[in-house]
Coordinates of C-alpha atoms in Angstrom, one line a residue:
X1474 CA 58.8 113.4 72.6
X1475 CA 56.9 116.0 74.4
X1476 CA 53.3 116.4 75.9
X1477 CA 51.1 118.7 76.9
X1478 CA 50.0 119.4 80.2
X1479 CA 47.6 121.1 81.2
X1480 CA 47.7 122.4 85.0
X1481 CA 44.8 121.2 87.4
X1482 CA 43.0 124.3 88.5
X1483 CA 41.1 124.8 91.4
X1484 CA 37.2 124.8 90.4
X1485 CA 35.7 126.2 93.4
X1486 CA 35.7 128.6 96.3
X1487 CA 35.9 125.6 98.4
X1488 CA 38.7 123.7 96.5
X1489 CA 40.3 127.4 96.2
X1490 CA 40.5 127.2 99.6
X1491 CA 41.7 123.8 100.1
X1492 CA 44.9 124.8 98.2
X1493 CA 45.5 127.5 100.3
X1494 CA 45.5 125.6 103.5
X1495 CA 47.7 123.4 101.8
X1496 CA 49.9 125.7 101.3
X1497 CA 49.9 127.3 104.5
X1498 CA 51.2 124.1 106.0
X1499 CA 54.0 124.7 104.0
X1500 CA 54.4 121.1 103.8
X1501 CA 55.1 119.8 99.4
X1502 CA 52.3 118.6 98.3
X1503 CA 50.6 116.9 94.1
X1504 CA 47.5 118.6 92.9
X1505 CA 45.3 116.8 91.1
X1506 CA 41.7 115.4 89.7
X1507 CA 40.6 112.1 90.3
X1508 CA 39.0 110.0 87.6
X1509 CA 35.3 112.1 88.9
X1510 CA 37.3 115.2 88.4
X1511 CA 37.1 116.0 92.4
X1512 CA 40.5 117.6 93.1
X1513 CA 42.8 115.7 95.3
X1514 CA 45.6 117.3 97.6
X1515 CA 48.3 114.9 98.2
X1516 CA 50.7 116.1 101.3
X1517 CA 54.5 115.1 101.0
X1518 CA 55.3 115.3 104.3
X1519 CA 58.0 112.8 104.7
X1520 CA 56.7 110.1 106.4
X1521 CA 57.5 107.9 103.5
X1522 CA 60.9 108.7 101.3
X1523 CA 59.8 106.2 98.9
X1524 CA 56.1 106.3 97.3
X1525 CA 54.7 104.4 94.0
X1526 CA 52.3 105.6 91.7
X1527 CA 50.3 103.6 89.7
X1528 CA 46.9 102.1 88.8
X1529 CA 47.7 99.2 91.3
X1530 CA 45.4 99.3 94.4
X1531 CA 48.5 98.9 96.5
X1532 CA 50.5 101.9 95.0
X1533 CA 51.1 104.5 97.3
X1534 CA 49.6 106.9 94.8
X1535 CA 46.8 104.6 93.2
X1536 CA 45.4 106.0 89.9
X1537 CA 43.0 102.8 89.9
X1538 CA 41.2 105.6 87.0
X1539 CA 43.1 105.9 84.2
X1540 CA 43.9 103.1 82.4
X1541 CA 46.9 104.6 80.3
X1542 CA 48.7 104.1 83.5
X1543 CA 50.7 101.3 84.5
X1544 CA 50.0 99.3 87.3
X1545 CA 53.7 100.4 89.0
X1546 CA 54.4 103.5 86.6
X1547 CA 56.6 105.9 88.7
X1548 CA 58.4 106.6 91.9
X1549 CA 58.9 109.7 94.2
X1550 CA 61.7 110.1 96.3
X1551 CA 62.5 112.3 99.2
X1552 CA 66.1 112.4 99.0
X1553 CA 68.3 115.3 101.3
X1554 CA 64.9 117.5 101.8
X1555 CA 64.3 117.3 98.1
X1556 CA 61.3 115.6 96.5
X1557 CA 62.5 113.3 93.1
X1558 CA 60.6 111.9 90.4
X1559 CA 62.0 108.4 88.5
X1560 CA 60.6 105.8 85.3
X1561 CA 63.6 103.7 85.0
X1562 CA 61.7 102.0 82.5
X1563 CA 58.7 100.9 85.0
X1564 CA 55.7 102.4 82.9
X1565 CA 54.9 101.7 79.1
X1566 CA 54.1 104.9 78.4
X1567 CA 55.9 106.9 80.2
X1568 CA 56.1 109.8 82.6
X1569 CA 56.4 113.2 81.6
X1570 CA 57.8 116.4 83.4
X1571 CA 57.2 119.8 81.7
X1572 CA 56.1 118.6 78.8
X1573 CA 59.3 116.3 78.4
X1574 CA 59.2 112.8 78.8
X1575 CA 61.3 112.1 81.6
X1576 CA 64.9 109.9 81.7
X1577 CA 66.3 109.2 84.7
X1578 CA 65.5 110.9 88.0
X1579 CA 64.8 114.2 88.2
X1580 CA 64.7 117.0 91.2
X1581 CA 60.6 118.8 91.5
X1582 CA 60.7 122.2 91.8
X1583 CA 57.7 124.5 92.7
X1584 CA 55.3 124.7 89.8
X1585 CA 56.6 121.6 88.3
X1586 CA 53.9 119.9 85.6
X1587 CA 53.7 116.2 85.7
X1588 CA 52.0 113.9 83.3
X1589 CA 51.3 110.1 84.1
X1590 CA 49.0 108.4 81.7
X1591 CA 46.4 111.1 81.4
X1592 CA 46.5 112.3 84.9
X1593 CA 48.1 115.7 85.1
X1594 CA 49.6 116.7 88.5
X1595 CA 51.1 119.5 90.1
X1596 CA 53.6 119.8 92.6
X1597 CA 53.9 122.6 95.0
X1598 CA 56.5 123.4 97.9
X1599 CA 54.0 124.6 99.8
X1600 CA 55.1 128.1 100.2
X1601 CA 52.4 131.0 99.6
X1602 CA 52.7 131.9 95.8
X1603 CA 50.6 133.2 92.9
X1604 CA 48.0 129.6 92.0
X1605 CA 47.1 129.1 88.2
X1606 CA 43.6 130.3 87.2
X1607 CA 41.0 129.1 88.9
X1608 CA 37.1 129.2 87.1
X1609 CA 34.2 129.0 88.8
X1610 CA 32.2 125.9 90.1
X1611 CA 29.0 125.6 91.2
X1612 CA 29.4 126.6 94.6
X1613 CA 31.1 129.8 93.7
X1614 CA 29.1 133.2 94.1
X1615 CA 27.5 134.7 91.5
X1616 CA 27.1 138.3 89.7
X1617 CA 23.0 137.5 91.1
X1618 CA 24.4 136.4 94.5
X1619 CA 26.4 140.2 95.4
X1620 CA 24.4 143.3 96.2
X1621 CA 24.9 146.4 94.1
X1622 CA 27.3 147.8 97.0
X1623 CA 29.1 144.8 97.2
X1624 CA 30.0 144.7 93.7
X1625 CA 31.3 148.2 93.6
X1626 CA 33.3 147.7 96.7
X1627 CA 34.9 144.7 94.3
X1628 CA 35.2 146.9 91.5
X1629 CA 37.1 149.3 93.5
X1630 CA 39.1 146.5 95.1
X1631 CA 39.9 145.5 91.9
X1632 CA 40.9 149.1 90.0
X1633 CA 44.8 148.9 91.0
X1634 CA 44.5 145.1 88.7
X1635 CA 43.5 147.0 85.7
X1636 CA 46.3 146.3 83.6
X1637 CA 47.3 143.1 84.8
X1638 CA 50.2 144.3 86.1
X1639 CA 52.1 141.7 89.0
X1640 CA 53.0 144.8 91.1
X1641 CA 49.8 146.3 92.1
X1642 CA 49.2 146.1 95.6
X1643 CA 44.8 146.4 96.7
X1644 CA 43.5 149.8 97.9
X1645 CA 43.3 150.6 101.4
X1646 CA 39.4 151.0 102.9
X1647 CA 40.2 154.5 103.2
X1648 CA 40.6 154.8 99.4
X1649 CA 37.6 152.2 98.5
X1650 CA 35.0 154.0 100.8
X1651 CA 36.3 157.3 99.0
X1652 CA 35.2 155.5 95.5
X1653 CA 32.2 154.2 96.6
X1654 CA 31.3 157.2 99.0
X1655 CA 31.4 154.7 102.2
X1656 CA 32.9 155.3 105.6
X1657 CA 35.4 152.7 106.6
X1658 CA 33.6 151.0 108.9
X1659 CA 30.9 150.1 105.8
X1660 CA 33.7 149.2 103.6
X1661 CA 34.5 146.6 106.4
X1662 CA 31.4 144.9 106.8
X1663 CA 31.0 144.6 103.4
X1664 CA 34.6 143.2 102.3
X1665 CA 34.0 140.3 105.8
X1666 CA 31.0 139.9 103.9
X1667 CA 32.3 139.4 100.7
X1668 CA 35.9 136.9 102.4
X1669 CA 33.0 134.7 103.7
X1670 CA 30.9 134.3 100.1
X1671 CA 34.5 133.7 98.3
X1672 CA 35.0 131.0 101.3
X1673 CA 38.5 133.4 102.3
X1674 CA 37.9 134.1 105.9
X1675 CA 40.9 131.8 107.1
X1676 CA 43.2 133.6 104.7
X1677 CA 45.8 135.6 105.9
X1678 CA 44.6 139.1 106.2
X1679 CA 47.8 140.3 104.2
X1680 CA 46.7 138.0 101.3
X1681 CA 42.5 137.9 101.5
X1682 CA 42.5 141.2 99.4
X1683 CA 44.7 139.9 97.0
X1684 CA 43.1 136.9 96.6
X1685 CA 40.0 138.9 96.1
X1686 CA 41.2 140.7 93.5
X1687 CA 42.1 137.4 91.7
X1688 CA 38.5 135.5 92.1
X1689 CA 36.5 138.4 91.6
X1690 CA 38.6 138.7 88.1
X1691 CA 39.1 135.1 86.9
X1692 CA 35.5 134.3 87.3
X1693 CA 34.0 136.7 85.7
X1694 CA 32.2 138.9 88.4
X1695 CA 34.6 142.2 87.8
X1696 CA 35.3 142.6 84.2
X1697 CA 38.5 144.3 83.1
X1698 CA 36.4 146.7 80.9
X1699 CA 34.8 148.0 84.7
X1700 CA 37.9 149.1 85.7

């Protein structure tokens, strides 16, 4: 029997940034929505080695929300560094993992999908690595909310991501201000600018260009057909 499951994304600058942190800990930690669709970080830091999950108020993971889960459903595991997931038979409908409904106990590995009732969670080793799509939310900036400078400066951030290709690396400000006929210095002011409206100033500064590059594509403000 199989399942889909479909990956909690972060919706928001702010939760974009939440997941970053998280990861920056480099601690393991679930991603998931709550039954008011907020997204919630659970850290794995080890203090426990055995947590519950269930809709019981006294589960380590409640999920006092969805009512297709069972009151005890599933159990995680910190076992020689590694994080497990089990059933054994505790849930009535079951706990999926990667689509698959799972038997036994099974090893998580970075990126791993699970599915308990109709809350879908993802685990992450905390390690700094591409995240799944994110969309917009409301407190996300707008087409309305960049100047016309700031959106060529994107657009020019952006050119190398053209053809979707995992490889390209971001232009230097040297090669942006040459685009947008800025001096370096201007192309500066504006990207701070722009890491503070994306809520990216704590990013590394290897990664804030990069992770740019990904908002200013996945929600819409640089269309592909710009490039």
């Amino acid at each position: 029997m199989a399942a889909e499951i479909t990956v909690p994304r972060p919706a928001s600058a702010r939760e974009l940034k939440a997941v970053l942190d998280a990861e920056r800990a480099g601690r393991p930690f679930l991603l998931y929505r709550d039954g008011d669709g907020e997204q919630r970080l659970l850290v794995l830091d080890g203090s426990a080695q055995w947590l519950t999950v269930g809709r019981s108020a006294e589960a380590d993971v409640p999920l006092a929300w969805d009512e297709r889960v069972s009151a005890v459903h599933a159990e995680l595991h910190l076992a020689a560094g590694q994080w497990t997931v089990a059933d054994d038979g505790l849930s009535t409908n079951g706990t999926f993992l990667n689509g698959t409904r799972l038997s036994g106990r099974q090893r998580l590995r970075d990126g791993d999908r699970l599915l308990i009732g109709r809350t879908a969670m993802l685990y992450r080793v905390g390690s700094i690595a591409a995240l799944p799509g994110t969309v917009a939310g409301d407190d996300s900036p707008t087409i309305e909310q960049l100047s016309p400078t700031q959106r060529r400066v994107l657009i020019a951030l952006c050119r190398p991501y053209r053809d979707g290709s995992p490889y390209a690396t971001p232009p230097t400000n040297q090669q942006i201000g040459r685009e947008v006929c800025l001096g370096v210095d201007a192309v500066k002011t504006h990207l701070r600018a722009l890491f503070a409206k994306f809520g990216l100033e704590d990013v590394s500064q290897n990664e804030k260009r990069v992770r740019l590059a990904e908002c200013a594509l996945e929600w819409g403000l640089v269309r592909r057909s710009e490039l």
